[in-house]
Short mmCIF file of C-alpha atoms and ligand atoms in Angstrom, two decimals:
data_model
loop_
_atom_site.label_atom_id
_atom_site.label_comp_id
_atom_site.label_asym_id
_atom_site.label_seq_id
_atom_site.Cartn_x
_atom_site.Cartn_y
_atom_site.Cartn_z
CA MET A 369 -0.53 10.84 -16.71
CA ILE A 370 0.56 10.20 -20.35
CA ILE A 371 -0.48 7.11 -22.75
CA SER A 372 2.13 7.09 -25.57
CA ARG A 373 2.49 5.37 -28.67
CA PRO A 374 5.93 3.34 -28.38
CA ASP A 375 7.32 5.49 -31.38
CA ASP A 376 11.12 6.84 -30.98
CA SER A 377 9.31 10.16 -30.00
CA GLY A 378 7.13 8.48 -27.09
CA ILE A 379 9.81 6.53 -25.97
CA LYS A 380 12.40 9.29 -25.72
CA ARG A 381 9.76 11.04 -23.52
CA ALA A 382 9.91 8.00 -21.60
CA ALA A 383 13.36 7.86 -21.43
CA GLU A 384 13.25 11.58 -20.11
CA ILE A 385 10.85 10.78 -17.25
CA ILE A 386 12.55 7.61 -15.82
CA ARG A 387 16.20 9.84 -15.86
CA SER A 388 14.55 12.28 -14.06
CA GLY A 389 12.80 10.09 -11.04
CA GLY A 390 9.25 8.82 -12.47
CA LEU A 391 7.30 5.95 -13.36
CA VAL A 392 6.87 4.78 -16.75
CA SER A 393 4.97 1.66 -17.77
CA PHE A 394 6.43 -0.25 -20.51
CA PRO A 395 5.32 -3.41 -22.46
CA THR A 396 7.12 -6.48 -22.33
CA GLU A 397 7.17 -9.73 -23.78
CA THR A 398 5.71 -11.44 -20.51
CA VAL A 399 3.41 -8.59 -18.61
CA TYR A 400 3.54 -4.49 -18.76
CA GLY A 401 6.09 -3.53 -16.29
CA LEU A 402 6.08 -0.13 -13.28
CA GLY A 403 9.59 1.14 -14.36
CA ALA A 404 11.90 3.39 -12.55
CA ASP A 405 15.27 4.10 -12.34
CA ALA A 406 17.08 0.89 -10.78
CA LEU A 407 20.46 3.26 -8.94
CA ASN A 408 18.00 6.21 -7.99
CA PRO A 409 16.44 4.75 -4.65
CA ILE A 410 13.80 7.42 -4.28
CA ALA A 411 12.24 6.65 -7.69
CA VAL A 412 12.40 3.07 -6.76
CA ALA A 413 10.77 3.83 -3.46
CA ARG A 414 7.70 5.43 -5.69
CA ILE A 415 7.19 2.17 -7.41
CA PHE A 416 6.18 0.61 -3.99
CA GLU A 417 4.30 3.31 -2.99
CA ALA A 418 2.39 3.24 -6.54
CA LYS A 419 1.57 -0.39 -6.04
CA GLY A 420 0.93 -0.67 -2.45
CA ARG A 421 3.80 -3.39 -2.43
CA PRO A 422 5.42 -4.18 0.85
CA PHE A 423 9.18 -3.50 1.05
CA PHE A 424 10.27 -7.05 1.80
CA ASP A 425 9.19 -7.87 -1.93
CA PRO A 426 12.18 -6.97 -4.05
CA LEU A 427 12.45 -5.78 -7.80
CA ILE A 428 13.65 -7.35 -10.89
CA VAL A 429 16.22 -5.03 -12.75
CA HIS A 430 15.76 -5.14 -16.22
CA VAL A 431 18.72 -4.29 -18.94
CA SER A 432 19.35 -4.08 -22.49
CA ASN A 433 22.84 -5.78 -22.77
CA ILE A 434 24.90 -7.84 -20.80
CA GLY A 435 27.76 -5.42 -20.30
CA MET A 436 24.94 -3.53 -18.19
CA ALA A 437 23.95 -6.72 -16.48
CA SER A 438 27.79 -7.09 -15.31
CA GLY A 439 27.98 -3.53 -12.89
CA LEU A 440 25.35 -5.26 -11.22
CA VAL A 441 26.67 -8.81 -10.16
CA GLN A 442 29.41 -9.85 -8.98
CA GLY A 443 29.92 -12.34 -12.21
CA PHE A 444 28.23 -14.68 -14.13
CA PRO A 445 29.09 -18.28 -13.09
CA ASP A 446 29.14 -20.69 -15.95
CA ARG A 447 25.49 -21.75 -15.61
CA ALA A 448 24.47 -18.45 -15.12
CA GLY A 449 26.44 -17.56 -18.73
CA LEU A 450 24.93 -20.34 -20.65
CA LEU A 451 21.42 -19.29 -19.56
CA ALA A 452 21.90 -15.82 -20.10
CA GLU A 453 23.48 -16.51 -23.84
CA ARG A 454 20.54 -18.83 -25.04
CA PHE A 455 17.57 -17.31 -23.65
CA TRP A 456 18.17 -13.52 -23.15
CA PRO A 457 16.71 -11.20 -24.50
CA GLY A 458 13.36 -13.65 -23.40
CA PRO A 459 11.44 -14.20 -20.41
CA LEU A 460 14.01 -15.42 -17.96
CA THR A 461 15.10 -13.60 -14.86
CA ILE A 462 18.73 -14.31 -12.63
CA VAL A 463 19.22 -13.95 -9.69
CA LEU A 464 22.74 -13.59 -8.46
CA PRO A 465 24.90 -11.64 -5.64
CA LYS A 466 24.90 -7.87 -6.65
CA THR A 467 27.77 -5.40 -6.12
CA GLY A 468 27.11 -1.95 -4.55
CA LEU A 469 25.94 -0.25 -7.27
CA VAL A 470 22.14 -1.58 -6.90
CA PRO A 471 20.74 0.29 -3.91
CA ASP A 472 19.09 -1.47 -1.16
CA ILE A 473 15.59 -0.87 -1.67
CA VAL A 474 15.67 -2.45 -5.27
CA THR A 475 16.89 -5.82 -3.65
CA SER A 476 15.06 -5.74 -0.16
CA GLY A 477 18.12 -5.78 1.42
CA LEU A 478 19.01 -9.06 -0.05
CA PRO A 479 22.83 -9.80 -1.12
CA THR A 480 21.55 -10.80 -4.39
CA VAL A 481 19.76 -8.94 -7.33
CA ALA A 482 17.41 -10.10 -10.13
CA ILE A 483 18.14 -9.33 -13.38
CA ARG A 484 16.50 -9.98 -16.61
CA MET A 485 16.50 -8.75 -20.66
CA PRO A 486 13.00 -8.64 -21.71
CA ASP A 487 12.56 -9.61 -25.51
CA HIS A 488 10.71 -6.33 -26.53
CA ARG A 489 11.92 -3.41 -28.68
CA VAL A 490 9.77 -0.90 -26.67
CA ALA A 491 11.32 -2.03 -23.62
CA LEU A 492 15.19 -2.46 -24.72
CA ASP A 493 14.76 0.84 -26.27
CA LEU A 494 13.37 2.61 -23.05
CA ILE A 495 16.29 1.30 -21.65
CA ASP A 496 19.14 2.19 -23.73
CA PHE A 497 17.45 5.73 -24.16
CA SER A 498 17.24 5.97 -20.45
CA GLY A 499 20.95 4.71 -20.26
CA VAL A 500 19.99 3.08 -17.12
CA PRO A 501 18.95 -0.17 -15.67
CA ILE A 502 15.27 -0.32 -14.90
CA ALA A 503 13.69 -2.12 -12.08
CA ALA A 504 10.31 -2.80 -12.74
CA PRO A 505 8.03 -5.34 -10.95
CA SER A 506 4.36 -5.99 -12.98
CA ALA A 507 2.23 -3.10 -13.42
CA ASN A 508 -0.87 -3.93 -11.29
CA PRO A 509 -1.98 -3.49 -7.50
CA PHE A 510 0.56 -5.49 -5.13
CA GLY A 511 -0.89 -9.14 -4.92
CA TYR A 512 -3.78 -8.32 -8.05
CA LEU A 513 -3.81 -9.68 -11.77
CA SER A 514 -1.08 -8.84 -13.74
CA PRO A 515 -1.24 -6.61 -17.08
CA THR A 516 -1.21 -7.94 -20.19
CA LYS A 517 -2.04 -4.80 -21.93
CA ALA A 518 -1.58 -1.07 -21.66
CA GLU A 519 -5.54 -0.88 -20.84
CA HIS A 520 -5.45 -2.90 -17.84
CA VAL A 521 -2.30 -0.61 -16.51
CA MET A 522 -4.33 2.21 -17.05
CA VAL A 523 -7.66 0.91 -14.92
CA GLN A 524 -5.44 -0.24 -12.00
CA LEU A 525 -2.59 2.48 -12.05
CA GLY A 526 -3.49 5.33 -13.99
CA GLY A 527 -3.61 7.85 -11.66
CA ARG A 528 -0.50 6.78 -9.90
CA ILE A 529 2.22 7.13 -12.38
CA ASP A 530 3.68 9.42 -15.30
CA MET A 531 3.32 7.61 -18.22
CA ILE A 532 2.16 4.40 -19.96
CA LEU A 533 4.13 3.42 -23.24
CA ASP A 534 1.28 1.13 -25.22
CA GLY A 535 2.62 -1.78 -27.14
CA GLY A 536 -0.42 -3.93 -27.57
CA PRO A 537 -0.99 -6.97 -25.86
CA CYS A 538 2.16 -8.83 -24.64
CA ARG A 539 2.79 -11.92 -26.58
CA VAL A 540 3.98 -14.44 -23.75
CA GLY A 541 1.72 -13.27 -20.87
CA VAL A 542 2.86 -14.89 -17.74
CA GLU A 543 5.86 -13.20 -15.99
CA SER A 544 9.33 -14.43 -16.62
CA THR A 545 10.47 -18.17 -14.89
CA VAL A 546 12.68 -17.12 -12.20
CA LEU A 547 15.89 -18.87 -11.36
CA LYS A 548 18.23 -18.15 -8.29
CA ILE A 549 21.85 -19.31 -8.92
CA HIS A 550 23.73 -19.74 -5.68
CA GLY A 551 27.06 -21.79 -5.50
CA ASP A 552 26.56 -25.21 -7.06
CA SER A 553 22.99 -24.89 -6.98
CA VAL A 554 20.26 -23.39 -9.43
CA THR A 555 16.84 -23.20 -7.52
CA LEU A 556 13.46 -22.32 -9.38
CA LEU A 557 11.68 -19.76 -7.29
CA ARG A 558 9.13 -19.18 -9.85
CA PRO A 559 8.01 -20.92 -13.01
CA GLY A 560 7.14 -18.66 -15.54
CA GLY A 561 7.44 -18.30 -19.15
CA LEU A 562 10.55 -20.35 -20.27
CA GLY A 563 9.43 -23.39 -19.67
CA MET A 564 11.66 -25.79 -17.64
CA GLU A 565 12.31 -28.69 -19.78
CA GLU A 566 14.34 -26.08 -21.80
CA ILE A 567 16.09 -24.77 -18.64
CA THR A 568 16.87 -28.63 -17.67
CA ASP A 569 17.95 -29.35 -21.01
CA LEU A 570 20.84 -26.78 -21.20
CA ILE A 571 21.93 -26.80 -17.19
CA GLY A 572 20.77 -30.28 -16.04
CA PRO A 573 18.61 -30.53 -12.87
CA VAL A 574 17.29 -27.43 -11.11
CA GLU A 575 15.90 -27.38 -7.62
CA TRP A 576 12.26 -26.63 -6.53
CA GLY A 577 11.25 -23.50 -4.24
CA ALA A 578 13.12 -21.81 -1.95
CA GLY A 579 13.43 -23.70 1.22
CA PRO A 580 11.64 -23.10 4.57
CA GLU A 581 11.08 -19.58 4.27
CA VAL A 582 9.53 -17.69 1.35
CA GLU A 583 12.27 -16.21 -0.22
CA SER A 584 10.48 -15.08 -3.47
CA PRO A 585 7.26 -13.51 -2.60
CA GLY A 586 6.24 -14.67 -6.05
CA GLN A 587 5.65 -17.94 -3.61
CA LEU A 588 2.70 -16.06 -1.67
CA PRO A 589 -0.49 -17.88 -1.70
CA TYR A 590 -2.13 -14.95 -2.27
CA HIS A 591 -0.93 -13.42 -5.31
CA TYR A 592 -2.04 -12.98 -9.17
CA SER A 593 -5.43 -12.81 -7.49
CA PRO A 594 -9.14 -11.38 -8.95
CA ASP A 595 -11.56 -10.00 -6.80
CA SER A 596 -13.86 -12.73 -7.48
CA PRO A 597 -12.89 -16.36 -6.08
CA VAL A 598 -11.29 -18.81 -8.52
CA ARG A 599 -11.81 -22.73 -8.20
CA ILE A 600 -9.85 -24.92 -10.26
CA VAL A 601 -11.93 -28.42 -11.13
CA GLU A 602 -10.30 -30.93 -13.52
CA ALA A 603 -12.69 -30.21 -16.62
CA ILE A 604 -15.93 -27.58 -16.68
CA ARG A 605 -19.31 -29.88 -17.24
CA GLU A 606 -22.33 -28.59 -19.00
CA GLU A 607 -24.03 -28.97 -15.60
CA ASP A 608 -21.85 -26.89 -13.99
CA LEU A 609 -22.92 -23.75 -16.05
CA GLN A 610 -26.34 -24.07 -14.05
CA ILE A 611 -24.30 -22.27 -11.05
CA LYS A 612 -25.55 -19.12 -10.21
CA ASN A 613 -23.72 -15.76 -11.32
CA ALA A 614 -20.56 -17.71 -12.16
CA GLY A 615 -17.69 -17.21 -15.14
CA PHE A 616 -16.32 -19.86 -16.86
CA LEU A 617 -12.30 -20.04 -17.47
CA PHE A 618 -12.28 -23.08 -20.63
CA PHE A 619 -8.74 -24.39 -21.13
CA LYS A 620 -10.28 -25.16 -24.63
CA LYS A 621 -13.71 -24.99 -26.60
CA PRO A 622 -15.84 -27.07 -25.00
CA GLY A 623 -18.15 -29.75 -26.86
CA PHE A 624 -21.37 -28.24 -25.56
CA PRO A 625 -22.89 -25.15 -25.71
CA TYR A 626 -21.84 -22.35 -22.97
CA PRO A 627 -22.73 -18.96 -22.27
CA ALA A 628 -20.47 -16.55 -24.31
CA GLY A 629 -20.88 -13.80 -21.90
CA SER A 630 -19.73 -15.29 -18.94
CA SER A 631 -17.09 -18.08 -20.67
CA GLU A 632 -13.81 -17.43 -21.44
CA ILE A 633 -12.26 -19.87 -23.66
CA LEU A 634 -7.66 -19.44 -23.23
CA SER A 635 -7.44 -21.11 -26.57
CA ASP A 636 -9.39 -23.07 -29.12
CA ASP A 637 -7.59 -26.00 -29.35
CA GLY A 638 -5.60 -26.41 -26.05
CA ASP A 639 -2.27 -24.66 -27.35
CA LEU A 640 -0.31 -23.78 -24.16
CA LEU A 641 1.34 -20.61 -25.66
CA VAL A 642 -1.89 -19.27 -26.91
CA ALA A 643 -3.52 -20.24 -23.35
CA ALA A 644 -0.70 -18.31 -21.34
CA SER A 645 -0.86 -15.42 -23.66
CA ARG A 646 -4.57 -14.88 -22.43
CA LEU A 647 -4.63 -16.08 -19.12
CA PHE A 648 -4.42 -12.59 -17.43
CA SER A 649 -7.01 -10.56 -19.96
CA CYS A 650 -9.68 -13.43 -19.78
CA LEU A 651 -9.47 -13.26 -15.99
CA HIS A 652 -9.56 -9.13 -16.04
CA ARG A 653 -12.80 -9.82 -17.97
CA LEU A 654 -14.16 -12.24 -15.65
CA ASP A 655 -13.69 -10.53 -12.84
CA LYS A 656 -14.55 -7.32 -14.24
CA SER A 657 -18.15 -8.55 -14.38
CA GLY A 658 -18.34 -9.31 -10.54
CA LYS A 659 -19.21 -13.00 -10.86
CA LYS A 660 -19.59 -14.91 -7.82
CA ILE A 661 -17.56 -17.13 -8.60
CA ILE A 662 -14.89 -18.10 -11.35
CA LEU A 663 -14.32 -22.04 -12.68
CA ALA A 664 -11.06 -22.43 -13.97
CA GLU A 665 -10.31 -25.49 -16.22
CA ALA A 666 -6.63 -27.38 -14.65
CA VAL A 667 -3.81 -27.79 -17.42
CA SER A 668 -1.08 -30.21 -18.11
CA GLU A 669 1.83 -29.34 -16.11
CA LYS A 670 4.54 -29.16 -18.85
CA GLY A 671 6.01 -26.37 -20.53
CA LEU A 672 4.04 -23.32 -19.88
CA GLY A 673 0.92 -24.94 -18.15
CA LEU A 674 3.59 -25.13 -15.07
CA ALA A 675 3.57 -21.24 -14.98
CA ILE A 676 -0.13 -21.41 -16.18
CA MET A 677 -1.17 -23.26 -13.13
CA ASP A 678 0.93 -21.82 -10.92
CA ARG A 679 -0.95 -18.73 -11.41
CA LEU A 680 -4.13 -20.33 -10.93
CA ILE A 681 -3.28 -22.23 -7.98
CA LYS A 682 -2.36 -18.73 -6.15
CA ALA A 683 -5.55 -17.25 -7.63
CA SER A 684 -7.55 -19.75 -6.39
CA ARG A 685 -5.97 -19.47 -2.88
CA ARG A 686 -6.41 -16.15 -2.62
CA VAL A 687 -6.91 -14.72 0.91
CA ARG A 688 -7.08 -10.82 0.43
CA ASN A 689 -5.65 -9.68 3.83
CA GLU A 690 -4.29 -6.87 5.69
CA THR A 691 -1.18 -6.70 3.90
CA GLU A 692 -2.92 -5.73 0.56
O1 TXA B 1690 8.14 -10.96 -16.24
C1 TXA B 1690 8.76 -10.43 -15.60
O2 TXA B 1690 9.34 -10.94 -14.64
C2 TXA B 1690 7.92 -9.07 -15.15
C3 TXA B 1690 8.21 -8.26 -15.96
C4 TXA B 1690 7.78 -6.61 -15.86
O3 TXA B 1690 9.68 -8.15 -16.28
N1 TXA B 1690 8.33 -8.56 -14.03
C5 TXA B 1690 7.97 -9.45 -12.59
O4 TXA B 1690 8.29 -8.82 -11.40
O5 TXA B 1690 6.93 -10.00 -12.77
P1 TXA B 1690 7.04 -8.91 -10.31
O6 TXA B 1690 8.09 -7.84 -8.97
O7 TXA B 1690 6.19 -8.91 -10.36
O8 TXA B 1690 7.98 -10.21 -9.65
C6 TXA B 1690 9.31 -10.61 -9.48
C7 TXA B 1690 9.55 -11.41 -8.72
C8 TXA B 1690 9.06 -11.34 -7.20
O9 TXA B 1690 8.56 -12.66 -7.22
C9 TXA B 1690 10.16 -11.56 -6.53
O10 TXA B 1690 9.84 -11.72 -4.92
C10 TXA B 1690 11.43 -12.00 -7.24
O11 TXA B 1690 11.27 -12.07 -8.71
N2 TXA B 1690 12.79 -11.48 -6.59
C11 TXA B 1690 13.37 -10.28 -7.04
N3 TXA B 1690 14.19 -10.01 -6.89
C12 TXA B 1690 14.91 -11.57 -6.11
C13 TXA B 1690 15.75 -11.89 -5.29
N4 TXA B 1690 17.07 -11.05 -5.10
N5 TXA B 1690 16.14 -12.86 -4.59
C14 TXA B 1690 14.51 -13.63 -4.97
N6 TXA B 1690 13.40 -13.27 -5.28
C15 TXA B 1690 13.46 -12.26 -6.29
MG1 MG B 1691 4.12 -9.42 -10.11
#
């Protein structure tokens, strides 16, 4: 396994690995991805194997330009075009009917494919140098916290992949917002790095959830979980600090003294952008210290707060079970 700086020669080497069917972890603005040539079914199978990801969970295909996306989908309905024009590159994934070019393993046999253009120079260069779209889930073992730094990938998947491009910490810190566009309706499959307010301002109302059956495994209850159980509280109170062997995830700096060694503060003054960018790192650190419980403060579900709460709620519902 090679860890490389994301300069031209590092990215070119990574592109060769992608072209020859290998696995490269690369930074995006949201989280680190685990990439393979999206058009090579064997390479894509390696992603599932490395992550221990069930084959029913489809992958996002990353593109560097609209032309590349056009070959993968049957067309861009008006609203998809508007969204892509406004928010790509950026933390938005659009699910659309696919063409025959996209192997079934990428979409878990679904007739649709999830496409995203990441807002990160390294990711875009890697796609360009590879000359193929890159299928990439977040670079974590299935169900565990997403990686926002190269070292997270290294610790979790180091022995199972060919290369990591180390581009430093991810700017946004939570995964992309996933929207499905079908006929006349637009459905939110996963809240994420692009706030819903910005989306509805542009295209009007969006339906929530995928309906009765779980269509997007980002909706599974046990995603994004640390090993230590998480309990969400309205606010961490001074007396909570007495709880034995607990870790504390504060949304803002508390007005009372707190134990530095077992506390993480998402943002000094409650800024949601800062909080989102630090969420997984803070949870990684608390989890590493092997706490019996992690108390996490709720945040308001506005803007990025919706994605933060979604990740916390899923972490708190953790049932590490047979599928992992
Ligand atoms: O920010 C991100 O989106 C990161 C970076 C690496 O781009 N990627 C990411 O991928 O979070 P992953 O695999 O961890 O999450 C992809 C989500 C899953 O919830 C998956 O079920 C959903 O997208 N998805 C993918 N294809 C789909 C499809 N055809 N229909 C419905 N949901 C789909
Ligand atoms: Mg993931």
